[in-house]
């Protein structure tokens, strides 16, 4: 029986999922169509002579006189590379061999580079991703040997499918108009996604609209394992949107569509008290304090968390366009400082809040007014610092040559810090403990800068540890 289009499309979509986070979605087709072409010609014509002047053979039938150059040029040769450290390099060699044997394919089949660390990750991440991609096309239902060669347009069908789903040019439509990718998330959700990835039980409290974006956010947080029982729905007000413009160096600019937005409509009667009473750490920011109703709800949640003995974590996450005035923003940030035991604050936020250019002077300004045991200053490309019981520990960043964007880096860092506190507690932390905490958090944050869509692509513990091992060996 010939391969059904539904089976083909399901495999194409599964392949897209594997590629998410490392490249622009418009580039998926280059990789997926290459894999599909290799599988198709292998199933139908391997070692059977040429089809439409295309020669396909495996390594055992490679007749190159130099044994060292015998690689084969079939999908079976891809399969032999699964799980191997040199899988990316090996796949590129196999594709190059096919192009050498079939000169008409040069510049066609070899556009995608499977040894590209910027797009496919490095080390184990690349090995796992490419192994999974090969496995998708290795599925029994994708056996093209029974497809009729005459009039068979599998590649064309796949191309049309991918073109319908994704743009032909990075960030632009076929007409040259800018495209926006819908990435569900937000600061607290991103931090929770990192915690969930590290094995913790998490839950989110908030409100979305009864619309596509609200459904997408609910589905996304459920998909990554966050409890969505505290996520309410507003039937009249739409989900808040944040448009993120990414600059060439990975930095960002935000535009918000939120006047009003559903998140502003959360009220204290909708707060799930039982959910908060069970928590070990309660984390909040100021985006849920910009307007009176949701501000009251946030303060009610903080009250319940304090009465339940939870550790309170606060990340101001200042977004000036969302406030009526920065004076109002400052007032609410100061409220947060008065109710937290863990403060994660960025370099520009502490300078804005305290008027101190020096970060340590800024921390001293805060500590003169509020008793916060653990203060963390994220300093972007300069790394991070922890201030605890008179100790100051600074850890340098893990700068990436393949940074795509910095969205979610601070949230990933925050999630890792909360992970450490969940495992080790807040009492009697030594400088070596703080260093370990910051090192892991910095490494995880650096990984997320190489991916798009923070919530769904948070690094695993193993990926972070692999990066630490790689950098230690340099």
CSV table of C-alpha atoms in Angstrom, one decimal:
chain,number,residue,atom,x,y,z
A,1,UNK,CA,0.0,0.0,0.0
A,2,UNK,CA,1.3,3.4,-0.9
A,3,UNK,CA,2.1,5.9,1.8
A,4,UNK,CA,-1.0,8.0,2.7
A,5,UNK,CA,-0.7,11.8,2.8
A,6,UNK,CA,-2.0,11.8,6.4
A,7,UNK,CA,0.9,9.6,7.4
A,8,UNK,CA,3.3,11.8,5.5
A,9,UNK,CA,2.0,15.0,7.0
A,10,UNK,CA,2.1,13.6,10.5
A,11,UNK,CA,5.8,12.7,10.0
A,12,UNK,CA,6.6,16.1,8.6
A,13,UNK,CA,4.9,17.8,11.6
A,14,UNK,CA,6.8,15.6,14.0
A,15,UNK,CA,10.0,16.6,12.3
A,16,UNK,CA,9.1,20.3,12.6
A,17,UNK,CA,8.7,19.7,16.4
A,18,UNK,CA,12.2,18.3,16.6
A,19,UNK,CA,13.7,21.3,14.9
A,20,UNK,CA,11.9,23.9,16.9
A,21,UNK,CA,14.0,26.3,18.9
A,22,UNK,CA,17.2,26.3,17.0
A,23,UNK,CA,16.4,27.9,13.7
A,24,UNK,CA,13.8,30.1,11.9
A,25,UNK,CA,10.7,28.0,11.0
A,26,UNK,CA,11.2,29.0,7.4
A,27,UNK,CA,14.4,26.8,7.4
A,28,UNK,CA,12.6,23.6,8.4
A,29,UNK,CA,11.9,22.6,4.9
A,30,UNK,CA,15.6,22.5,3.9
A,31,UNK,CA,16.3,19.8,6.5
A,32,UNK,CA,13.0,17.9,6.3
A,33,UNK,CA,12.9,17.7,2.5
A,34,UNK,CA,16.5,16.5,2.4
A,35,UNK,CA,15.6,13.7,4.8
A,36,UNK,CA,12.5,12.8,2.9
A,37,UNK,CA,14.3,12.8,-0.4
A,38,UNK,CA,17.0,10.5,0.9
A,39,UNK,CA,14.4,8.1,2.4
A,40,UNK,CA,12.3,8.1,-0.8
A,41,UNK,CA,15.0,7.4,-3.3
A,42,UNK,CA,16.5,4.8,-0.9
A,43,UNK,CA,13.3,2.9,-0.5
A,44,UNK,CA,12.6,2.8,-4.2
A,45,UNK,CA,16.0,2.7,-6.0
A,46,UNK,CA,18.9,1.8,-3.7
A,47,UNK,CA,21.3,-0.6,-5.5
A,48,UNK,CA,18.9,-1.0,-8.3
A,49,UNK,CA,20.5,1.3,-10.8
A,50,UNK,CA,19.6,4.8,-11.6
A,51,UNK,CA,16.1,6.4,-11.4
A,52,UNK,CA,15.8,9.6,-13.5
A,53,UNK,CA,19.6,9.5,-13.5
A,54,UNK,CA,19.8,9.4,-9.7
A,55,UNK,CA,22.3,6.9,-8.3
A,56,UNK,CA,21.7,5.7,-4.8
A,57,UNK,CA,23.7,3.0,-3.0
A,58,UNK,CA,24.7,2.1,0.6
A,59,UNK,CA,28.2,2.0,2.0
A,60,UNK,CA,28.6,-1.8,1.2
A,61,UNK,CA,28.0,-1.0,-2.5
A,62,UNK,CA,30.2,2.1,-2.6
A,63,UNK,CA,32.9,1.4,-5.3
A,64,UNK,CA,35.2,4.3,-4.5
A,65,UNK,CA,38.7,2.9,-4.8
A,66,UNK,CA,39.8,4.7,-1.6
A,67,UNK,CA,38.2,2.7,1.3
A,68,UNK,CA,38.4,5.8,3.5
A,69,UNK,CA,36.1,7.7,1.2
A,70,UNK,CA,33.4,5.0,1.1
A,71,UNK,CA,30.4,6.5,2.9
A,72,UNK,CA,27.4,5.4,0.8
A,73,UNK,CA,24.7,7.9,-0.1
A,74,UNK,CA,21.5,6.2,1.1
A,75,UNK,CA,19.1,6.7,4.0
A,76,UNK,CA,20.4,3.4,5.4
A,77,UNK,CA,23.8,5.1,5.9
A,78,UNK,CA,21.9,7.7,7.9
A,79,UNK,CA,20.5,5.0,10.1
A,80,UNK,CA,24.0,3.5,10.8
A,81,UNK,CA,24.9,6.9,12.3
A,82,UNK,CA,22.1,7.0,14.9
A,83,UNK,CA,23.5,7.8,18.4
A,84,UNK,CA,27.0,8.4,17.2
A,85,UNK,CA,29.0,11.5,18.2
A,86,UNK,CA,29.8,12.3,14.6
A,87,UNK,CA,26.3,12.0,13.3
A,88,UNK,CA,26.1,15.5,11.9
A,89,UNK,CA,29.4,15.4,10.1
A,90,UNK,CA,28.6,11.9,8.8
A,91,UNK,CA,25.2,13.0,7.4
A,92,UNK,CA,26.8,15.9,5.6
A,93,UNK,CA,29.3,13.5,4.0
A,94,UNK,CA,26.6,11.1,2.9
A,95,UNK,CA,24.7,14.0,1.3
A,96,UNK,CA,27.9,15.3,-0.4
A,97,UNK,CA,28.5,11.8,-1.7
A,98,UNK,CA,25.0,11.7,-3.3
A,99,UNK,CA,25.7,15.1,-4.8
A,100,UNK,CA,29.0,14.0,-6.2
A,101,UNK,CA,27.4,11.0,-7.8
A,102,UNK,CA,24.5,13.0,-9.2
A,103,UNK,CA,25.9,16.4,-10.2
A,104,UNK,CA,22.5,17.8,-10.9
A,105,UNK,CA,21.8,17.6,-7.2
A,106,UNK,CA,24.6,19.9,-6.3
A,107,UNK,CA,23.2,23.1,-4.7
A,108,UNK,CA,19.9,21.3,-4.3
A,109,UNK,CA,20.3,18.4,-2.0
A,110,UNK,CA,23.2,19.9,0.0
A,111,UNK,CA,21.6,23.2,1.1
A,112,UNK,CA,21.0,22.0,4.7
A,113,UNK,CA,24.0,21.3,6.9
A,114,UNK,CA,23.4,18.7,9.6
A,115,UNK,CA,26.6,19.5,11.4
A,116,UNK,CA,25.5,23.1,12.2
A,117,UNK,CA,25.8,23.6,16.0
A,118,UNK,CA,24.0,26.9,15.8
A,119,UNK,CA,20.8,25.3,14.4
A,120,UNK,CA,21.0,21.8,15.7
A,121,UNK,CA,22.8,22.2,19.0
A,122,UNK,CA,26.1,20.7,20.1
A,123,UNK,CA,27.3,17.5,21.6
A,124,UNK,CA,24.5,15.2,22.9
A,125,UNK,CA,21.8,17.7,22.0
A,126,UNK,CA,22.7,17.4,18.3
A,127,UNK,CA,23.1,13.6,18.5
A,128,UNK,CA,19.7,13.2,20.1
A,129,UNK,CA,18.0,15.6,17.7
A,130,UNK,CA,19.4,14.0,14.5
A,131,UNK,CA,18.8,10.5,15.8
A,132,UNK,CA,15.2,11.4,16.5
A,133,UNK,CA,14.8,12.9,13.0
A,134,UNK,CA,16.1,9.8,11.3
A,135,UNK,CA,13.8,7.6,13.5
A,136,UNK,CA,10.8,9.6,12.3
A,137,UNK,CA,11.5,8.9,8.7
A,138,UNK,CA,12.4,5.3,9.6
A,139,UNK,CA,8.9,4.5,10.7
A,140,UNK,CA,7.3,1.5,8.9
A,141,UNK,CA,4.4,3.6,7.6
A,142,UNK,CA,6.8,5.7,5.6
A,143,UNK,CA,7.9,2.8,3.3
A,144,UNK,CA,7.9,4.3,-0.2
A,145,UNK,CA,8.9,1.1,-1.9
A,146,UNK,CA,5.3,0.4,-2.8
A,147,UNK,CA,4.6,3.9,-4.2
A,148,UNK,CA,4.3,4.0,-8.0
A,149,UNK,CA,7.2,6.0,-9.5
A,150,UNK,CA,5.2,7.3,-12.4
A,151,UNK,CA,3.2,10.3,-11.3
A,152,UNK,CA,4.4,10.0,-7.7
A,153,UNK,CA,4.9,13.5,-6.3
A,154,UNK,CA,5.7,12.8,-2.6
A,155,UNK,CA,8.4,15.5,-2.5
A,156,UNK,CA,6.0,18.0,-4.1
A,157,UNK,CA,3.3,17.2,-1.6
A,158,UNK,CA,5.7,17.6,1.2
A,159,UNK,CA,7.0,20.9,-0.1
A,160,UNK,CA,3.5,22.3,-0.5
A,161,UNK,CA,2.6,21.2,3.0
A,162,UNK,CA,5.6,22.9,4.5
A,163,UNK,CA,5.1,26.0,2.5
A,164,UNK,CA,1.6,26.3,3.8
A,165,UNK,CA,2.8,26.0,7.3
A,166,UNK,CA,5.9,28.1,7.2
A,167,UNK,CA,7.4,31.1,5.4
A,168,UNK,CA,9.8,30.9,2.4
A,169,UNK,CA,12.0,33.6,3.8
A,170,UNK,CA,13.1,34.1,7.4
A,171,UNK,CA,10.6,36.4,9.1
A,172,UNK,CA,8.7,37.3,5.9
A,173,UNK,CA,5.8,35.9,3.9
A,174,UNK,CA,5.8,35.2,0.2
A,175,UNK,CA,4.6,38.8,-0.3
A,176,UNK,CA,7.5,40.1,1.8
A,177,UNK,CA,5.3,41.1,4.7
A,178,UNK,CA,6.7,40.6,8.3
A,179,UNK,CA,5.6,37.4,10.0
A,180,UNK,CA,5.1,36.8,13.7
A,181,UNK,CA,5.6,33.5,15.4
A,182,UNK,CA,3.1,32.8,18.3
A,183,UNK,CA,5.2,31.6,21.2
A,184,UNK,CA,3.1,31.1,24.4
A,185,UNK,CA,4.8,32.0,27.6
A,186,UNK,CA,5.6,34.9,29.9
A,187,UNK,CA,8.0,35.4,32.7
A,188,UNK,CA,6.3,33.3,35.5
A,189,UNK,CA,5.4,30.5,33.0
A,190,UNK,CA,8.9,30.4,31.6
A,191,UNK,CA,10.4,30.0,35.1
A,192,UNK,CA,7.8,27.3,35.9
A,193,UNK,CA,8.7,25.5,32.7
A,194,UNK,CA,12.4,25.4,33.7
A,195,UNK,CA,11.4,24.1,37.2
A,196,UNK,CA,9.2,21.4,35.6
A,197,UNK,CA,12.0,20.3,33.3
A,198,UNK,CA,14.1,19.8,36.4
A,199,UNK,CA,11.5,17.5,37.9
A,200,UNK,CA,9.5,19.8,40.2
A,201,UNK,CA,5.7,19.9,40.5
A,202,UNK,CA,4.5,23.4,39.4
A,203,UNK,CA,1.3,25.3,38.9
A,204,UNK,CA,0.3,28.6,37.3
A,205,UNK,CA,-2.3,31.2,38.4
A,206,UNK,CA,-3.5,33.7,35.8
A,207,UNK,CA,-6.1,34.6,33.3
A,208,UNK,CA,-6.4,34.3,29.5
A,209,UNK,CA,-9.1,35.2,27.0
A,210,UNK,CA,-11.6,32.8,25.4
A,211,UNK,CA,-9.6,32.9,22.1
A,212,UNK,CA,-6.9,31.1,20.1
A,213,UNK,CA,-4.0,32.7,22.1
A,214,UNK,CA,-5.6,31.7,25.4
A,215,UNK,CA,-6.1,28.2,24.3
A,216,UNK,CA,-2.6,28.0,23.0
A,217,UNK,CA,-1.1,29.1,26.3
A,218,UNK,CA,-3.3,26.7,28.2
A,219,UNK,CA,-2.3,23.8,25.9
A,220,UNK,CA,1.4,24.8,26.1
A,221,UNK,CA,1.7,24.9,29.8
A,222,UNK,CA,-0.2,21.7,30.1
A,223,UNK,CA,2.0,20.1,27.5
A,224,UNK,CA,5.2,20.9,29.4
A,225,UNK,CA,3.7,19.6,32.7
A,226,UNK,CA,2.6,22.8,34.5
A,227,UNK,CA,-0.7,22.5,36.4
A,228,UNK,CA,-3.2,24.8,34.6
A,229,UNK,CA,-6.1,24.4,37.1
A,230,UNK,CA,-5.4,28.0,38.4
A,231,UNK,CA,-5.6,29.5,34.9
A,232,UNK,CA,-8.9,31.3,34.5
A,233,UNK,CA,-10.7,32.3,31.3
A,234,UNK,CA,-12.3,35.7,30.5
A,235,UNK,CA,-15.2,35.4,28.0
A,236,UNK,CA,-15.1,39.0,27.0
A,237,UNK,CA,-11.5,40.3,27.2
A,238,UNK,CA,-8.9,38.9,24.8
A,239,UNK,CA,-5.6,37.4,25.9
A,240,UNK,CA,-2.7,39.9,26.3
A,241,UNK,CA,-0.1,39.8,23.6
A,242,UNK,CA,3.5,40.9,23.7
A,243,UNK,CA,5.3,41.5,20.4
A,244,UNK,CA,9.0,40.9,20.7
A,245,UNK,CA,11.3,42.5,18.1
A,246,UNK,CA,14.7,40.8,18.2
A,247,UNK,CA,17.8,42.7,17.2
A,248,UNK,CA,20.9,41.1,15.5
A,249,UNK,CA,22.8,40.8,18.8
A,250,UNK,CA,19.8,38.9,20.4
A,251,UNK,CA,18.5,41.8,22.5
A,252,UNK,CA,14.8,42.7,22.4
A,253,UNK,CA,12.2,45.4,22.3
A,254,UNK,CA,8.7,44.8,23.5
A,255,UNK,CA,5.3,46.1,22.3
A,256,UNK,CA,2.2,45.1,24.3
A,257,UNK,CA,-1.5,44.7,23.3
A,258,UNK,CA,-3.2,44.9,26.6
A,259,UNK,CA,-5.7,47.8,27.0
A,260,UNK,CA,-7.3,45.8,28.5
A,261,UNK,CA,-6.0,42.3,28.5
A,262,UNK,CA,-7.5,39.2,30.1
A,263,UNK,CA,-4.6,38.9,32.6
A,264,UNK,CA,-5.7,42.3,34.1
A,265,UNK,CA,-9.1,40.8,34.8
A,266,UNK,CA,-8.0,38.3,37.4
A,267,UNK,CA,-9.7,39.1,40.7
A,268,UNK,CA,-9.0,37.8,44.2
A,269,UNK,CA,-12.2,35.6,44.2
A,270,UNK,CA,-10.6,33.6,41.4
A,271,UNK,CA,-7.4,32.8,43.3
A,272,UNK,CA,-7.2,29.1,44.0
A,273,UNK,CA,-6.4,29.1,47.7
A,274,UNK,CA,-5.8,25.3,48.0
A,275,UNK,CA,-3.2,25.5,45.2
A,276,UNK,CA,-1.2,28.1,47.1
A,277,UNK,CA,-1.4,26.4,50.5
A,278,UNK,CA,0.4,23.3,49.0
A,279,UNK,CA,3.3,25.3,47.6
A,280,UNK,CA,6.9,25.3,48.9
A,281,UNK,CA,7.8,28.4,46.9
A,282,UNK,CA,5.5,31.1,45.6
A,283,UNK,CA,6.9,33.2,42.8
A,284,UNK,CA,5.4,36.5,41.4
A,285,UNK,CA,6.3,39.6,39.4
A,286,UNK,CA,4.9,43.0,38.8
A,287,UNK,CA,3.1,42.4,35.6
A,288,UNK,CA,0.2,41.1,37.7
A,289,UNK,CA,0.3,44.4,39.7
A,290,UNK,CA,-0.1,47.0,37.0
A,291,UNK,CA,-3.9,47.5,37.6
A,292,UNK,CA,-6.0,47.6,40.7
A,293,UNK,CA,-8.1,44.3,40.3
A,294,UNK,CA,-5.2,42.0,39.4
A,295,UNK,CA,-3.0,43.8,41.9
A,296,UNK,CA,-5.5,43.0,44.7
A,297,UNK,CA,-5.6,39.4,43.5
A,298,UNK,CA,-1.8,39.2,43.6
A,299,UNK,CA,-1.6,40.6,47.1
A,300,UNK,CA,-4.3,38.1,48.2
A,301,UNK,CA,-2.2,35.2,46.8
A,302,UNK,CA,0.9,36.6,48.6
A,303,UNK,CA,-1.0,36.7,51.8
A,304,UNK,CA,-2.1,33.1,51.5
A,305,UNK,CA,1.4,32.0,50.6
A,306,UNK,CA,2.9,33.8,53.7
A,307,UNK,CA,0.3,32.3,56.0
A,308,UNK,CA,1.0,28.9,54.6
A,309,UNK,CA,4.8,29.3,55.3
A,310,UNK,CA,5.9,29.3,51.7
A,311,UNK,CA,9.1,30.9,50.6
A,312,UNK,CA,8.3,34.0,48.6
A,313,UNK,CA,10.2,34.7,45.4
A,314,UNK,CA,10.0,38.0,43.5
A,315,UNK,CA,11.2,39.1,40.1
A,316,UNK,CA,10.1,42.7,39.3
A,317,UNK,CA,10.4,42.1,35.5
A,318,UNK,CA,9.8,45.8,34.8
A,319,UNK,CA,8.0,46.6,31.6
A,320,UNK,CA,7.6,50.4,31.5
A,321,UNK,CA,4.9,50.6,28.7
A,322,UNK,CA,2.5,48.6,30.9
A,323,UNK,CA,2.5,51.2,33.7
A,324,UNK,CA,0.6,54.5,34.0
A,325,UNK,CA,3.7,55.9,35.5
A,326,UNK,CA,7.1,54.7,36.7
A,327,UNK,CA,6.3,56.1,40.1
A,328,UNK,CA,3.4,53.7,40.3
A,329,UNK,CA,5.7,50.9,39.1
A,330,UNK,CA,8.3,51.7,41.8
A,331,UNK,CA,5.6,51.7,44.5
A,332,UNK,CA,4.6,48.1,43.6
A,333,UNK,CA,8.2,46.9,43.3
A,334,UNK,CA,8.8,48.2,46.8
A,335,UNK,CA,5.7,46.3,47.9
A,336,UNK,CA,7.2,43.2,46.4
A,337,UNK,CA,10.6,43.8,48.2
A,338,UNK,CA,8.7,43.9,51.5
A,339,UNK,CA,7.2,40.4,51.0
A,340,UNK,CA,10.0,38.2,49.6
A,341,UNK,CA,12.8,36.1,50.8
A,342,UNK,CA,14.3,35.7,47.3
A,343,UNK,CA,14.8,38.6,45.0
A,344,UNK,CA,15.9,38.2,41.4
A,345,UNK,CA,16.5,41.6,39.9
A,346,UNK,CA,18.3,42.6,36.7
A,347,UNK,CA,21.2,45.1,36.4
A,348,UNK,CA,19.1,47.8,34.8
A,349,UNK,CA,16.2,47.3,37.2
A,350,UNK,CA,18.4,47.7,40.3
A,351,UNK,CA,20.0,50.9,38.9
A,352,UNK,CA,16.5,52.3,38.1
A,353,UNK,CA,15.1,51.4,41.5
A,354,UNK,CA,18.0,52.6,43.7
A,355,UNK,CA,19.7,55.2,41.7
A,356,UNK,CA,23.0,53.4,42.3
A,357,UNK,CA,25.2,52.6,39.3
A,358,UNK,CA,27.2,50.0,41.3
A,359,UNK,CA,25.2,46.8,41.9
A,360,UNK,CA,26.5,46.2,45.3
A,361,UNK,CA,25.6,49.7,46.4
A,362,UNK,CA,22.1,49.1,45.0
A,363,UNK,CA,21.8,45.9,47.0
A,364,UNK,CA,22.9,47.7,50.1
A,365,UNK,CA,20.2,50.4,49.4
A,366,UNK,CA,17.6,47.6,49.3
A,367,UNK,CA,19.0,45.9,52.4
A,368,UNK,CA,18.9,49.1,54.4
A,369,UNK,CA,15.1,49.1,53.9
A,370,UNK,CA,14.1,45.4,53.5
A,371,UNK,CA,15.4,42.2,55.1
A,372,UNK,CA,15.8,39.9,52.0
A,373,UNK,CA,18.0,36.9,52.7
A,374,UNK,CA,18.9,36.1,49.1
A,375,UNK,CA,19.3,38.7,46.4
A,376,UNK,CA,20.4,37.8,42.9
A,377,UNK,CA,21.5,40.3,40.3
A,378,UNK,CA,21.4,39.1,36.7
A,379,UNK,CA,23.9,41.1,34.6
A,380,UNK,CA,23.4,39.8,31.1
A,381,UNK,CA,26.7,39.3,29.3
A,382,UNK,CA,28.5,40.0,32.6
A,383,UNK,CA,27.1,37.0,34.4
A,384,UNK,CA,25.3,37.1,37.8
A,385,UNK,CA,25.8,37.7,41.5
A,386,UNK,CA,24.3,36.3,44.7
A,387,UNK,CA,24.2,38.3,47.9
A,388,UNK,CA,23.6,36.2,51.0
A,389,UNK,CA,24.5,36.7,54.7
A,390,UNK,CA,27.3,39.2,53.9
A,391,UNK,CA,28.7,37.0,51.1
A,392,UNK,CA,29.0,38.2,47.5
A,393,UNK,CA,29.5,35.5,44.9
A,394,UNK,CA,29.9,36.4,41.2
A,395,UNK,CA,29.9,33.9,38.3
A,396,UNK,CA,30.8,34.7,34.7
A,397,UNK,CA,28.4,33.9,31.9
A,398,UNK,CA,28.5,31.1,29.4
A,399,UNK,CA,28.5,33.2,26.3
A,400,UNK,CA,27.3,31.4,23.2
A,401,UNK,CA,28.6,32.1,19.7
A,402,UNK,CA,25.2,31.0,18.3
A,403,UNK,CA,22.9,33.2,20.4
A,404,UNK,CA,19.5,33.8,18.6
A,405,UNK,CA,17.7,35.8,21.2
A,406,UNK,CA,17.7,36.5,25.0
A,407,UNK,CA,14.0,36.1,25.6
A,408,UNK,CA,13.5,33.8,28.6
A,409,UNK,CA,17.1,33.9,29.7
A,410,UNK,CA,16.4,35.7,33.0
A,411,UNK,CA,13.3,33.4,33.6
A,412,UNK,CA,15.4,30.3,33.0
A,413,UNK,CA,18.1,31.7,35.4
A,414,UNK,CA,15.3,32.3,38.0
A,415,UNK,CA,13.8,28.9,37.6
A,416,UNK,CA,17.2,27.3,38.2
A,417,UNK,CA,17.8,29.3,41.3
A,418,UNK,CA,14.4,28.2,42.7
A,419,UNK,CA,15.3,24.7,41.7
A,420,UNK,CA,18.4,24.9,43.9
A,421,UNK,CA,16.5,26.3,46.8
A,422,UNK,CA,13.9,23.6,46.5
A,423,UNK,CA,16.6,21.0,46.7
A,424,UNK,CA,18.9,22.6,49.3
A,425,UNK,CA,16.8,25.1,51.3
A,426,UNK,CA,17.6,28.7,52.3
A,427,UNK,CA,19.6,28.0,55.5
A,428,UNK,CA,23.4,28.1,55.9
A,429,UNK,CA,24.3,28.4,52.2
A,430,UNK,CA,28.1,28.6,51.8
A,431,UNK,CA,29.9,30.4,49.1
A,432,UNK,CA,30.5,27.2,47.2
A,433,UNK,CA,26.8,26.5,47.3
A,434,UNK,CA,26.1,29.9,45.8
A,435,UNK,CA,28.7,29.4,43.2
A,436,UNK,CA,27.2,26.0,42.2
A,437,UNK,CA,23.7,27.6,42.0
A,438,UNK,CA,24.8,30.5,39.9
A,439,UNK,CA,27.0,28.4,37.6
A,440,UNK,CA,24.1,26.0,36.8
A,441,UNK,CA,21.7,28.9,36.3
A,442,UNK,CA,24.0,30.8,34.1
A,443,UNK,CA,24.7,27.7,31.9
A,444,UNK,CA,20.9,27.0,31.5
A,445,UNK,CA,20.2,30.6,30.6
A,446,UNK,CA,22.9,30.5,28.0
A,447,UNK,CA,21.4,27.4,26.4
A,448,UNK,CA,18.0,29.1,26.1
A,449,UNK,CA,19.5,32.0,24.2
A,450,UNK,CA,20.3,29.6,21.4
A,451,UNK,CA,16.6,28.6,21.0
A,452,UNK,CA,13.3,30.3,20.1
A,453,UNK,CA,10.2,30.0,22.2
A,454,UNK,CA,11.5,29.7,25.8
A,455,UNK,CA,8.6,27.8,27.4
A,456,UNK,CA,8.6,24.8,25.2
A,457,UNK,CA,12.4,24.4,24.8
A,458,UNK,CA,13.8,24.7,28.2
A,459,UNK,CA,17.1,22.7,28.6
A,460,UNK,CA,17.2,19.4,30.5
A,461,UNK,CA,19.5,18.9,33.5
A,462,UNK,CA,21.7,16.7,31.3
A,463,UNK,CA,22.0,19.4,28.6
A,464,UNK,CA,23.1,21.9,31.2
A,465,UNK,CA,25.6,19.5,32.8
A,466,UNK,CA,27.0,18.6,29.3
A,467,UNK,CA,27.6,22.3,28.7
A,468,UNK,CA,29.4,22.6,32.1
A,469,UNK,CA,31.6,19.6,31.2
A,470,UNK,CA,32.4,21.0,27.7
A,471,UNK,CA,33.4,24.5,29.1
A,472,UNK,CA,35.4,22.9,31.9
A,473,UNK,CA,37.4,21.0,29.3
A,474,UNK,CA,38.2,24.2,27.3
